[in-house]
CSV table of C-alpha atoms and ligand atoms in Angstrom, one decimal:
chain,number,residue,atom,x,y,z
A,1,MET,CA,-91.6,-105.3,-100.9
A,2,ARG,CA,-88.2,-106.8,-100.3
A,3,LEU,CA,-84.5,-106.4,-98.9
A,4,CYS,CA,-81.4,-107.5,-99.8
A,5,VAL,CA,-78.9,-106.4,-96.9
A,6,ASN,CA,-75.5,-105.3,-97.8
A,7,ILE,CA,-72.8,-107.1,-96.2
A,8,ASP,CA,-69.3,-105.6,-97.0
A,9,HIS,CA,-68.8,-103.5,-94.3
A,10,VAL,CA,-68.9,-106.2,-92.1
A,11,ALA,CA,-65.9,-107.1,-94.2
A,12,THR,CA,-64.3,-103.2,-93.8
A,13,LEU,CA,-64.5,-103.5,-90.1
A,14,ARG,CA,-62.9,-106.8,-90.6
A,15,ASN,CA,-60.1,-106.0,-92.3
A,16,ALA,CA,-58.9,-102.8,-90.3
A,17,ARG,CA,-56.9,-105.3,-88.5
A,18,GLY,CA,-56.4,-108.5,-90.7
A,19,GLY,CA,-57.8,-111.2,-89.4
A,20,SER,CA,-61.4,-113.0,-88.6
A,21,ILE,CA,-63.9,-111.0,-86.5
A,22,PRO,CA,-66.6,-110.0,-87.2
A,23,ASP,CA,-66.6,-112.6,-89.9
A,24,PRO,CA,-69.4,-111.5,-92.9
A,25,VAL,CA,-70.0,-115.1,-93.2
A,26,GLU,CA,-72.5,-115.1,-89.6
A,27,ALA,CA,-73.0,-111.8,-90.4
A,28,ALA,CA,-75.0,-113.0,-92.9
A,29,GLN,CA,-76.1,-116.0,-91.0
A,30,ILE,CA,-78.2,-113.2,-88.8
A,31,VAL,CA,-79.3,-110.9,-91.8
A,32,GLU,CA,-81.1,-113.9,-92.8
A,33,SER,CA,-82.5,-115.2,-90.2
A,34,ALA,CA,-83.7,-111.5,-88.9
A,35,GLY,CA,-86.1,-111.7,-92.8
A,36,ALA,CA,-84.3,-110.2,-95.1
A,37,ASP,CA,-84.8,-111.8,-98.4
A,38,GLY,CA,-81.2,-111.9,-99.5
A,39,ILE,CA,-77.2,-111.0,-98.6
A,40,VAL,CA,-75.5,-108.7,-101.6
A,41,CYS,CA,-71.9,-107.8,-101.5
A,42,HIS,CA,-69.9,-106.4,-103.4
A,43,LEU,CA,-66.1,-107.8,-104.8
A,44,ARG,CA,-64.5,-104.9,-105.6
A,45,GLU,CA,-61.1,-105.0,-108.2
A,46,ASP,CA,-59.4,-103.9,-105.2
A,47,ARG,CA,-60.0,-106.0,-102.7
A,48,ARG,CA,-61.0,-103.6,-99.6
A,49,HIS,CA,-63.9,-105.4,-98.6
A,50,ILE,CA,-65.2,-108.7,-99.4
A,51,LYS,CA,-62.5,-111.1,-100.5
A,52,ASP,CA,-62.9,-114.1,-103.3
A,53,SER,CA,-62.9,-116.7,-100.6
A,54,ASP,CA,-65.9,-115.0,-98.3
A,55,VAL,CA,-68.3,-114.9,-101.4
A,56,PHE,CA,-67.7,-118.5,-102.5
A,57,LYS,CA,-68.2,-118.9,-98.6
A,58,LEU,CA,-71.6,-116.8,-98.8
A,59,ARG,CA,-72.2,-118.3,-101.6
A,60,LYS,CA,-72.3,-122.0,-99.8
A,61,ILE,CA,-74.2,-121.3,-96.9
A,62,ILE,CA,-76.9,-118.4,-98.1
A,63,THR,CA,-80.3,-119.8,-98.1
A,64,THR,CA,-81.8,-116.5,-99.2
A,65,LYS,CA,-80.1,-114.9,-102.2
A,66,LEU,CA,-76.8,-113.9,-103.2
A,67,ASP,CA,-76.5,-110.6,-104.8
A,68,LEU,CA,-72.6,-110.2,-106.4
A,69,GLU,CA,-72.3,-106.8,-106.8
A,70,MET,CA,-69.6,-106.2,-109.5
A,71,ALA,CA,-67.8,-104.1,-112.2
A,72,PRO,CA,-68.7,-105.4,-115.5
A,73,ILE,CA,-64.4,-106.1,-115.9
A,74,PRO,CA,-63.3,-110.1,-116.9
A,75,GLU,CA,-61.2,-111.1,-113.8
A,76,ILE,CA,-64.2,-110.4,-111.6
A,77,VAL,CA,-66.6,-111.8,-114.6
A,78,LYS,CA,-64.8,-114.7,-114.1
A,79,ILE,CA,-65.3,-115.4,-110.7
A,80,ALA,CA,-68.8,-114.4,-110.7
A,81,MET,CA,-69.2,-117.4,-113.2
A,82,LYS,CA,-67.3,-120.4,-110.9
A,83,VAL,CA,-69.5,-118.6,-107.5
A,84,LYS,CA,-72.6,-118.9,-109.6
A,85,PRO,CA,-74.3,-115.7,-107.3
A,86,ASP,CA,-78.4,-115.5,-107.8
A,87,LEU,CA,-78.1,-112.6,-108.7
A,88,VAL,CA,-75.2,-110.0,-110.2
A,89,THR,CA,-76.0,-106.6,-110.2
A,90,LEU,CA,-73.2,-104.7,-113.0
A,91,VAL,CA,-72.2,-101.4,-111.1
A,92,PRO,CA,-69.4,-98.7,-112.5
A,93,GLU,CA,-66.0,-98.9,-110.1
A,94,LYS,CA,-63.2,-96.5,-109.6
A,95,ARG,CA,-60.2,-97.0,-107.5
A,96,GLU,CA,-60.4,-93.9,-105.8
A,97,GLU,CA,-64.1,-93.9,-105.2
A,98,LEU,CA,-65.3,-94.1,-101.8
A,99,THR,CA,-68.4,-96.0,-102.1
A,100,THR,CA,-69.9,-96.6,-105.9
A,101,GLU,CA,-71.0,-92.6,-107.5
A,102,GLY,CA,-72.9,-92.7,-110.1
A,103,GLY,CA,-75.1,-95.7,-111.9
A,104,LEU,CA,-73.0,-97.3,-114.9
A,105,ASN,CA,-72.8,-95.9,-118.5
A,106,VAL,CA,-75.0,-98.6,-119.8
A,107,ILE,CA,-75.3,-95.8,-123.0
A,108,SER,CA,-71.4,-96.2,-124.0
A,109,MET,CA,-71.1,-100.1,-123.3
A,110,LYS,CA,-73.8,-101.7,-125.1
A,111,LYS,CA,-72.0,-104.1,-127.2
A,112,TYR,CA,-70.0,-105.7,-124.1
A,113,LEU,CA,-73.1,-105.4,-122.5
A,114,LYS,CA,-74.8,-107.1,-123.6
A,115,LYS,CA,-71.7,-110.3,-124.2
A,116,ILE,CA,-71.4,-110.9,-120.8
A,117,ILE,CA,-74.9,-110.4,-119.9
A,118,ARG,CA,-75.5,-113.4,-122.8
A,119,LYS,CA,-73.1,-115.5,-121.0
A,120,PHE,CA,-74.4,-114.7,-117.5
A,121,HIS,CA,-78.1,-116.1,-118.4
A,122,ASN,CA,-76.3,-119.5,-120.1
A,123,LYS,CA,-74.8,-119.8,-116.9
A,124,GLY,CA,-78.6,-119.6,-114.8
A,125,ILE,CA,-77.5,-115.7,-113.5
A,126,THR,CA,-80.1,-113.2,-113.4
A,127,VAL,CA,-78.2,-109.9,-114.3
A,128,SER,CA,-79.3,-106.7,-113.0
A,129,LEU,CA,-77.3,-103.0,-114.1
A,130,PHE,CA,-76.9,-100.0,-111.1
A,131,ILE,CA,-78.3,-97.1,-113.2
A,132,GLN,CA,-79.3,-93.6,-113.0
A,133,PRO,CA,-82.7,-93.0,-113.6
A,134,VAL,CA,-82.7,-91.0,-116.2
A,135,ARG,CA,-84.5,-92.4,-119.5
A,136,ASP,CA,-81.8,-93.2,-122.0
A,137,GLN,CA,-80.0,-95.6,-119.2
A,138,ILE,CA,-83.0,-97.8,-118.8
A,139,GLU,CA,-83.7,-97.6,-122.9
A,140,ALA,CA,-80.1,-98.9,-123.2
A,141,ALA,CA,-80.6,-101.0,-120.3
A,142,LYS,CA,-83.6,-102.9,-122.1
A,143,GLU,CA,-82.2,-103.1,-124.9
A,144,VAL,CA,-79.4,-105.4,-123.7
A,145,GLY,CA,-81.7,-108.3,-122.4
A,146,THR,CA,-80.2,-107.4,-118.9
A,147,ASP,CA,-83.6,-108.6,-116.3
A,148,MET,CA,-83.3,-106.0,-113.6
A,149,ILE,CA,-82.0,-102.8,-113.0
A,150,GLU,CA,-81.4,-100.8,-109.6
A,151,LEU,CA,-82.1,-97.0,-109.9
A,152,HIS,CA,-79.8,-95.4,-107.6
A,153,THR,CA,-81.0,-93.0,-104.9
A,154,GLY,CA,-77.9,-91.4,-104.2
A,155,ASP,CA,-79.5,-88.2,-105.4
A,156,TYR,CA,-82.7,-88.5,-103.4
A,157,ALA,CA,-80.6,-90.1,-100.5
A,158,ASN,CA,-78.1,-86.3,-100.7
A,159,ALA,CA,-80.2,-83.7,-101.4
A,160,PRO,CA,-80.1,-81.1,-99.0
A,161,THR,CA,-83.5,-79.8,-98.8
A,162,SER,CA,-86.9,-82.0,-99.2
A,163,ARG,CA,-87.5,-79.8,-101.9
A,164,GLN,CA,-85.5,-81.4,-103.6
A,165,LYS,CA,-85.9,-85.0,-102.3
A,166,ARG,CA,-89.1,-84.6,-103.3
A,167,ARG,CA,-87.8,-83.5,-107.4
A,168,TYR,CA,-85.8,-86.6,-106.8
A,169,LEU,CA,-89.2,-88.9,-106.1
A,170,VAL,CA,-90.9,-87.6,-108.9
A,171,ILE,CA,-87.9,-88.5,-110.8
A,172,ILE,CA,-87.4,-91.9,-109.8
A,173,ASN,CA,-91.2,-92.8,-109.6
A,174,GLN,CA,-91.3,-91.9,-113.0
A,175,MET,CA,-88.7,-94.1,-114.2
A,176,ALA,CA,-89.5,-97.0,-112.4
A,177,LYS,CA,-92.9,-96.7,-114.1
A,178,LEU,CA,-90.7,-96.6,-117.5
A,179,ALA,CA,-88.7,-99.7,-116.6
A,180,LYS,CA,-91.3,-101.8,-115.3
A,181,SER,CA,-93.4,-100.9,-119.1
A,182,PHE,CA,-90.1,-102.2,-120.4
A,183,ASP,CA,-91.3,-105.7,-118.7
A,184,LEU,CA,-87.5,-105.2,-116.7
A,185,ILE,CA,-87.8,-106.1,-112.8
A,186,VAL,CA,-87.1,-102.6,-110.8
A,187,ASN,CA,-85.2,-102.5,-107.5
A,188,ALA,CA,-83.3,-99.0,-106.0
A,189,GLY,CA,-80.6,-98.7,-104.2
A,190,HIS,CA,-77.7,-96.2,-102.3
A,191,GLY,CA,-78.1,-93.9,-99.8
A,192,LEU,CA,-81.6,-95.3,-98.7
A,193,ASP,CA,-82.4,-95.6,-94.7
A,194,TYR,CA,-84.3,-95.9,-91.9
A,195,THR,CA,-85.8,-91.9,-92.3
A,196,ASN,CA,-85.8,-91.8,-97.1
A,197,ILE,CA,-86.6,-95.1,-97.2
A,198,LYS,CA,-90.9,-94.4,-96.5
A,199,PRO,CA,-91.3,-93.1,-100.2
A,200,ILE,CA,-89.0,-95.7,-102.0
A,201,VAL,CA,-91.3,-98.6,-100.2
A,202,ALA,CA,-94.8,-96.5,-101.4
A,203,MET,CA,-93.5,-97.1,-105.1
A,204,LYS,CA,-95.6,-100.2,-106.2
A,205,GLU,CA,-93.8,-100.4,-109.2
A,206,ILE,CA,-89.8,-101.1,-107.5
A,207,GLU,CA,-90.1,-104.9,-106.0
A,208,GLU,CA,-86.6,-104.2,-103.9
A,209,VAL,CA,-84.1,-102.1,-102.0
A,210,SER,CA,-80.8,-103.2,-101.6
A,211,ILE,CA,-79.6,-101.4,-98.5
A,212,GLY,CA,-75.8,-101.7,-96.7
A,213,HIS,CA,-74.4,-98.7,-94.4
A,214,ALA,CA,-77.3,-97.6,-92.2
A,215,ILE,CA,-78.2,-101.0,-91.4
A,216,ILE,CA,-74.3,-101.9,-90.1
A,217,ALA,CA,-73.8,-98.7,-88.6
A,218,LYS,CA,-77.8,-99.0,-87.2
A,219,ALA,CA,-75.6,-102.2,-86.2
A,220,VAL,CA,-73.1,-101.2,-83.5
A,221,PHE,CA,-76.1,-99.6,-81.1
A,222,THR,CA,-78.5,-101.8,-80.9
A,223,GLY,CA,-77.0,-105.7,-82.9
A,224,LEU,CA,-76.9,-106.5,-86.3
A,225,GLU,CA,-80.8,-108.5,-85.8
A,226,GLU,CA,-82.3,-105.9,-84.4
A,227,ALA,CA,-80.4,-103.1,-86.8
A,228,VAL,CA,-82.1,-105.7,-89.8
A,229,LYS,CA,-85.8,-106.4,-88.1
A,230,GLU,CA,-86.0,-102.5,-87.9
A,231,MET,CA,-85.4,-101.9,-91.6
A,232,VAL,CA,-88.1,-105.6,-92.6
A,233,ARG,CA,-90.4,-103.8,-90.5
A,234,LEU,CA,-90.0,-100.4,-92.4
A,235,VAL,CA,-89.6,-102.2,-96.0
A,236,LYS,CA,-92.9,-105.0,-95.7
A,237,LYS,CA,-95.0,-102.1,-93.9
A,238,VAL,CA,-95.2,-104.6,-90.8
B,1,PXP,N1,-76.6,-100.9,-104.5
B,1,PXP,C1,-75.6,-100.5,-105.1
B,1,PXP,C2,-75.5,-101.1,-106.5
B,1,PXP,C3,-74.3,-100.2,-104.6
B,1,PXP,O1,-73.2,-100.2,-105.0
B,1,PXP,C4,-74.5,-99.8,-103.5
B,1,PXP,C5,-73.0,-99.4,-102.1
B,1,PXP,O2,-72.6,-100.3,-102.3
B,1,PXP,C6,-75.9,-100.0,-102.3
B,1,PXP,C7,-76.9,-100.3,-103.2
B,1,PXP,C8,-76.1,-99.9,-101.1
B,1,PXP,O3,-76.0,-98.4,-100.3
B,1,PXP,P1,-75.5,-98.1,-99.7
B,1,PXP,O4,-74.1,-99.0,-98.4
B,1,PXP,O5,-75.4,-96.5,-99.6
B,1,PXP,O6,-76.9,-98.3,-98.4
């Protein structure tokens, strides 16, 4: 399994004082040298963490892959076309939310998504859709022509009991298999951490996980390099 690390919260910390440290570019370099397979950043409409200039700088220095998370809105689509990340992950976005809540409702925006996915493909950019592990959404994702999906693992991560967690794991596993049977590449993310990653790593249909908050939080105590290395060990079972 591959590990991509979301570095948004390095920018959150930087923006708390409005200066230039800690620098997301330096973070990306450390994350890559610690063995991660890619860097994720989310250019939100309100620019609360990653800024436009960060994305352009990251594009220049990243040697693994850059996954730009974004809402499928014209303003950000335009920027993504200029940045040309290796991958765009399309997510829903609400101004008041603390983090991405829920998955993209692909069913309700099929026509629009088809159009912008075609645009990204014309620029050579791979597309992933962040969706709930729900059959209808996966079928719609296949229909609109995405290359990949990222299954939302938030319900599993936040489930209060181990019984509920097991139930969500069954659903994630079934939906990963379904997506794979449609020839979609399957990734997963949201709320994953050092304690709940193991059952996800065991799912052979899932090729990549995207993890942010838990790694950056651990880095406060251990340093970023060690925090990434520890997750690399869990994800790659080394
Ligand atoms: N994947 C997607 C699509 C996300 O929006 C986020 C949050 O930015 C993540 C993964 C990472 O979630 P977390 O920070 O909880 O690891």
